[in-house]
PDB file of C-alpha atoms in Angstrom:
ATOM      1  CA  MET A 249      12.227 -38.042  62.357  1.00 89.00           C
ATOM      2  CA  GLU A 250      15.313 -36.626  60.663  1.00 88.00           C
ATOM      3  CA  TRP A 251      15.282 -36.144  56.942  1.00 91.00           C
ATOM      4  CA  THR A 252      18.509 -35.414  55.195  1.00 88.00           C
ATOM      5  CA  LEU A 253      18.933 -34.327  51.514  1.00 91.00           C
ATOM      6  CA  GLU A 254      21.799 -36.382  50.160  1.00 95.00           C
ATOM      7  CA  VAL A 255      21.640 -36.004  46.380  1.00 95.00           C
ATOM      8  CA  VAL A 256      20.391 -33.563  43.753  1.00 96.00           C
ATOM      9  CA  VAL A 257      20.419 -34.678  40.187  1.00 96.00           C
ATOM     10  CA  VAL A 258      21.591 -31.854  37.846  1.00 97.00           C
ATOM     11  CA  PRO A 259      20.541 -32.333  34.136  1.00 96.00           C
ATOM     12  CA  VAL A 260      23.496 -31.788  31.817  1.00 96.00           C
ATOM     13  CA  SER A 261      24.069 -32.362  28.012  1.00 95.00           C
ATOM     14  CA  ASP A 262      27.677 -33.328  28.208  1.00 96.00           C
ATOM     15  CA  VAL A 263      28.796 -35.248  31.244  1.00 96.00           C
ATOM     16  CA  ASP A 264      32.495 -34.878  30.667  1.00 97.00           C
ATOM     17  CA  ARG A 265      32.142 -31.007  30.289  1.00 98.00           C
ATOM     18  CA  ALA A 266      29.889 -30.774  33.326  1.00 98.00           C
ATOM     19  CA  LYS A 267      32.213 -32.938  35.405  1.00 98.00           C
ATOM     20  CA  ALA A 268      35.202 -30.608  34.453  1.00 98.00           C
ATOM     21  CA  PHE A 269      33.182 -27.671  35.577  1.00 98.00           C
ATOM     22  CA  TYR A 270      32.059 -28.968  38.856  1.00 98.00           C
ATOM     23  CA  ALA A 271      35.392 -30.607  39.726  1.00 98.00           C
ATOM     24  CA  ASP A 272      38.003 -28.434  38.155  1.00 97.00           C
ATOM     25  CA  GLN A 273      36.318 -25.085  38.345  1.00 97.00           C
ATOM     26  CA  LEU A 274      34.108 -25.391  41.388  1.00 97.00           C
ATOM     27  CA  GLY A 275      36.433 -27.748  43.349  1.00 97.00           C
ATOM     28  CA  PHE A 276      33.804 -30.365  44.058  1.00 98.00           C
ATOM     29  CA  THR A 277      35.198 -33.763  44.950  1.00 98.00           C
ATOM     30  CA  VAL A 278      34.527 -36.576  42.498  1.00 98.00           C
ATOM     31  CA  ASP A 279      32.962 -39.362  44.662  1.00 98.00           C
ATOM     32  CA  HIS A 280      32.127 -41.779  41.776  1.00 96.00           C
ATOM     33  CA  ASP A 281      32.417 -41.841  38.142  1.00 98.00           C
ATOM     34  CA  MET A 282      30.839 -45.088  36.988  1.00 96.00           C
ATOM     35  CA  LYS A 283      30.535 -45.866  33.135  1.00 94.00           C
ATOM     36  CA  ILE A 284      28.495 -49.030  32.745  1.00 91.00           C
ATOM     37  CA  ASP A 285      28.384 -48.897  28.966  1.00 93.00           C
ATOM     38  CA  GLU A 286      28.232 -46.323  26.109  1.00 90.00           C
ATOM     39  CA  ASN A 287      24.801 -45.087  27.174  1.00 91.00           C
ATOM     40  CA  THR A 288      24.909 -45.442  30.983  1.00 93.00           C
ATOM     41  CA  ARG A 289      27.164 -43.260  33.174  1.00 96.00           C
ATOM     42  CA  LEU A 290      26.775 -41.782  36.680  1.00 96.00           C
ATOM     43  CA  VAL A 291      29.132 -39.159  38.137  1.00 98.00           C
ATOM     44  CA  GLN A 292      28.596 -38.099  41.816  1.00 98.00           C
ATOM     45  CA  LEU A 293      30.333 -34.887  43.026  1.00 98.00           C
ATOM     46  CA  THR A 294      30.300 -33.327  46.443  1.00 98.00           C
ATOM     47  CA  PRO A 295      31.014 -29.675  47.345  1.00 97.00           C
ATOM     48  CA  PRO A 296      33.799 -29.407  50.063  1.00 96.00           C
ATOM     49  CA  GLY A 297      32.213 -29.600  53.386  1.00 94.00           C
ATOM     50  CA  SER A 298      28.820 -30.547  52.201  1.00 95.00           C
ATOM     51  CA  GLY A 299      26.530 -33.462  53.167  1.00 93.00           C
ATOM     52  CA  CYS A 300      24.740 -33.310  49.851  1.00 96.00           C
ATOM     53  CA  SER A 301      26.060 -34.325  46.564  1.00 97.00           C
ATOM     54  CA  VAL A 302      25.095 -33.610  42.993  1.00 97.00           C
ATOM     55  CA  VAL A 303      24.739 -36.367  40.442  1.00 97.00           C
ATOM     56  CA  ILE A 304      25.191 -35.865  36.625  1.00 97.00           C
ATOM     57  CA  GLY A 305      25.100 -38.713  34.031  1.00 95.00           C
ATOM     58  CA  LYS A 306      23.182 -40.385  31.340  1.00 93.00           C
ATOM     59  CA  GLY A 307      20.986 -43.422  31.176  1.00 91.00           C
ATOM     60  CA  THR A 308      20.762 -43.561  35.055  1.00 84.00           C
ATOM     61  CA  VAL A 309      19.213 -40.165  36.008  1.00 83.00           C
ATOM     62  CA  PRO A 310      15.735 -38.811  35.441  1.00 85.00           C
ATOM     63  CA  ASP A 311      15.054 -37.411  32.027  1.00 83.00           C
ATOM     64  CA  MET A 312      15.131 -33.531  32.449  1.00 91.00           C
ATOM     65  CA  PRO A 313      16.127 -30.996  30.013  1.00 95.00           C
ATOM     66  CA  PRO A 314      19.689 -29.878  30.453  1.00 95.00           C
ATOM     67  CA  GLY A 315      19.940 -26.480  32.190  1.00 96.00           C
ATOM     68  CA  SER A 316      16.355 -26.708  33.568  1.00 96.00           C
ATOM     69  CA  LEU A 317      17.365 -26.859  37.222  1.00 96.00           C
ATOM     70  CA  LYS A 318      17.191 -23.405  38.890  1.00 96.00           C
ATOM     71  CA  GLY A 319      17.617 -22.335  42.470  1.00 94.00           C
ATOM     72  CA  LEU A 320      20.446 -24.536  43.572  1.00 95.00           C
ATOM     73  CA  GLN A 321      22.112 -22.969  46.601  1.00 96.00           C
ATOM     74  CA  LEU A 322      25.609 -23.260  48.244  1.00 97.00           C
ATOM     75  CA  VAL A 323      26.400 -21.573  51.537  1.00 96.00           C
ATOM     76  CA  VAL A 324      29.761 -20.143  52.620  1.00 96.00           C
ATOM     77  CA  LYS A 325      31.117 -18.226  55.559  1.00 95.00           C
ATOM     78  CA  ASP A 326      33.068 -15.625  53.474  1.00 96.00           C
ATOM     79  CA  LEU A 327      31.231 -14.556  50.252  1.00 97.00           C
ATOM     80  CA  PRO A 328      33.826 -12.115  48.913  1.00 98.00           C
ATOM     81  CA  LYS A 329      36.519 -14.883  49.207  1.00 97.00           C
ATOM     82  CA  ALA A 330      34.117 -17.353  47.548  1.00 97.00           C
ATOM     83  CA  HIS A 331      33.324 -14.855  44.846  1.00 98.00           C
ATOM     84  CA  ALA A 332      37.088 -14.322  44.195  1.00 98.00           C
ATOM     85  CA  MET A 333      37.697 -17.944  44.029  1.00 97.00           C
ATOM     86  CA  LEU A 334      34.972 -18.456  41.330  1.00 97.00           C
ATOM     87  CA  LEU A 335      36.295 -15.619  39.275  1.00 98.00           C
ATOM     88  CA  GLU A 336      39.868 -17.024  39.606  1.00 97.00           C
ATOM     89  CA  ARG A 337      38.738 -20.359  38.441  1.00 96.00           C
ATOM     90  CA  GLY A 338      37.004 -19.010  35.403  1.00 97.00           C
ATOM     91  CA  VAL A 339      33.352 -19.216  36.554  1.00 97.00           C
ATOM     92  CA  GLU A 340      31.296 -16.505  35.184  1.00 97.00           C
ATOM     93  CA  ALA A 341      29.850 -15.299  38.484  1.00 98.00           C
ATOM     94  CA  GLY A 342      27.839 -12.125  38.981  1.00 98.00           C
ATOM     95  CA  ASP A 343      28.610  -9.302  41.297  1.00 98.00           C
ATOM     96  CA  ILE A 344      27.900  -9.826  44.929  1.00 98.00           C
ATOM     97  CA  GLN A 345      24.243  -8.765  45.635  1.00 98.00           C
ATOM     98  CA  VAL A 346      22.603  -7.887  48.946  1.00 97.00           C
ATOM     99  CA  PHE A 347      19.123  -9.093  48.988  1.00 95.00           C
ATOM    100  CA  GLY A 348      16.768  -6.184  48.653  1.00 92.00           C
ATOM    101  CA  MET A 349      19.436  -3.606  48.172  1.00 93.00           C
ATOM    102  CA  GLY A 350      21.327  -4.377  44.946  1.00 94.00           C
ATOM    103  CA  THR A 351      24.992  -4.597  44.347  1.00 96.00           C
ATOM    104  CA  TRP A 352      27.118  -4.830  47.486  1.00 96.00           C
ATOM    105  CA  ASP A 353      28.923  -1.512  48.345  1.00 95.00           C
ATOM    106  CA  GLY A 354      31.816  -3.427  50.082  1.00 93.00           C
ATOM    107  CA  LYS A 355      30.569  -2.291  53.529  1.00 92.00           C
ATOM    108  CA  ALA A 356      27.122  -3.725  54.172  1.00 90.00           C
ATOM    109  CA  ASP A 357      26.885  -6.876  56.318  1.00 93.00           C
ATOM    110  CA  LEU A 358      26.445  -9.862  54.035  1.00 96.00           C
ATOM    111  CA  ASP A 359      25.328 -12.449  56.608  1.00 95.00           C
ATOM    112  CA  ASN A 360      22.113 -14.070  55.352  1.00 94.00           C
ATOM    113  CA  VAL A 361      21.493 -11.552  52.707  1.00 96.00           C
ATOM    114  CA  GLY A 362      24.694 -11.652  50.509  1.00 97.00           C
ATOM    115  CA  PHE A 363      24.476 -13.671  47.306  1.00 98.00           C
ATOM    116  CA  VAL A 364      26.462 -14.443  44.145  1.00 98.00           C
ATOM    117  CA  HIS A 365      24.863 -16.190  41.231  1.00 98.00           C
ATOM    118  CA  PHE A 366      26.354 -18.281  38.483  1.00 98.00           C
ATOM    119  CA  THR A 367      25.306 -20.997  36.020  1.00 98.00           C
ATOM    120  CA  ASP A 368      26.952 -24.226  34.840  1.00 98.00           C
ATOM    121  CA  PRO A 369      27.737 -24.658  31.148  1.00 97.00           C
ATOM    122  CA  ASP A 370      24.131 -25.975  30.448  1.00 97.00           C
ATOM    123  CA  GLY A 371      22.469 -23.043  32.312  1.00 98.00           C
ATOM    124  CA  ASN A 372      21.532 -24.712  35.487  1.00 98.00           C
ATOM    125  CA  ALA A 373      21.372 -21.813  37.959  1.00 98.00           C
ATOM    126  CA  TRP A 374      23.272 -21.674  41.347  1.00 98.00           C
ATOM    127  CA  ALA A 375      23.364 -19.144  44.143  1.00 98.00           C
ATOM    128  CA  VAL A 376      26.013 -18.803  46.811  1.00 98.00           C
ATOM    129  CA  GLN A 377      24.855 -17.271  50.035  1.00 97.00           C
ATOM    130  CA  GLN A 378      26.902 -16.093  53.062  1.00 97.00           C
ATOM    131  CA  ILE A 379      25.900 -17.511  56.438  1.00 95.00           C
ATOM    132  CA  SER A 380      28.600 -16.982  58.952  1.00 86.00           C
ATOM    133  CA  SER A 381      26.778 -18.546  61.922  1.00 78.00           C
ATOM    134  CA  ARG A 382      23.538 -20.476  62.503  1.00 71.00           C
ATOM    135  CA  HIS A 383      21.215 -20.014  65.447  1.00 59.00           C
TER     136      HIS A 383
END
C-alpha cells in the first residue's frame, strides 16, 4: 500500500497576501486560484519539484487559526543556495543552523542536519532541510 501526501492546508488571514508570499517570494507555482463567490476561494500552490501542494483559501478549507501551522518542512539539495534565494526574495529567514550544534560555521557538512527556518506573513512556521541524497 502506497500512501502519498498530496495537499497540506495552510491557515491564513489574507488569501491575496499569502498567495503573493508563496508565489512571488518563495517561487511556488500557482496551480489553481478558484474564486466561487465573495466568501469562497481556494488557491493551490506547489513548491518547484514537489509532489505535495499547499492550499490556502476561505470558505473551502478547515477552520484553523491563521498562523497555527508549525513544522512544515521543505527539502533542498543546497541549503546555502536556498538560504541566499530566500533572503534575495525578501523572506525573513534565520541563519543556517546545524542540528544539535547551533549556527553553521560555513564548514560543517549540512546533509540531513542543516536547517533554515522562516514564517509566512501569518506566522505559519517552515523549515528548509538539506538532503543531498537519499538512501
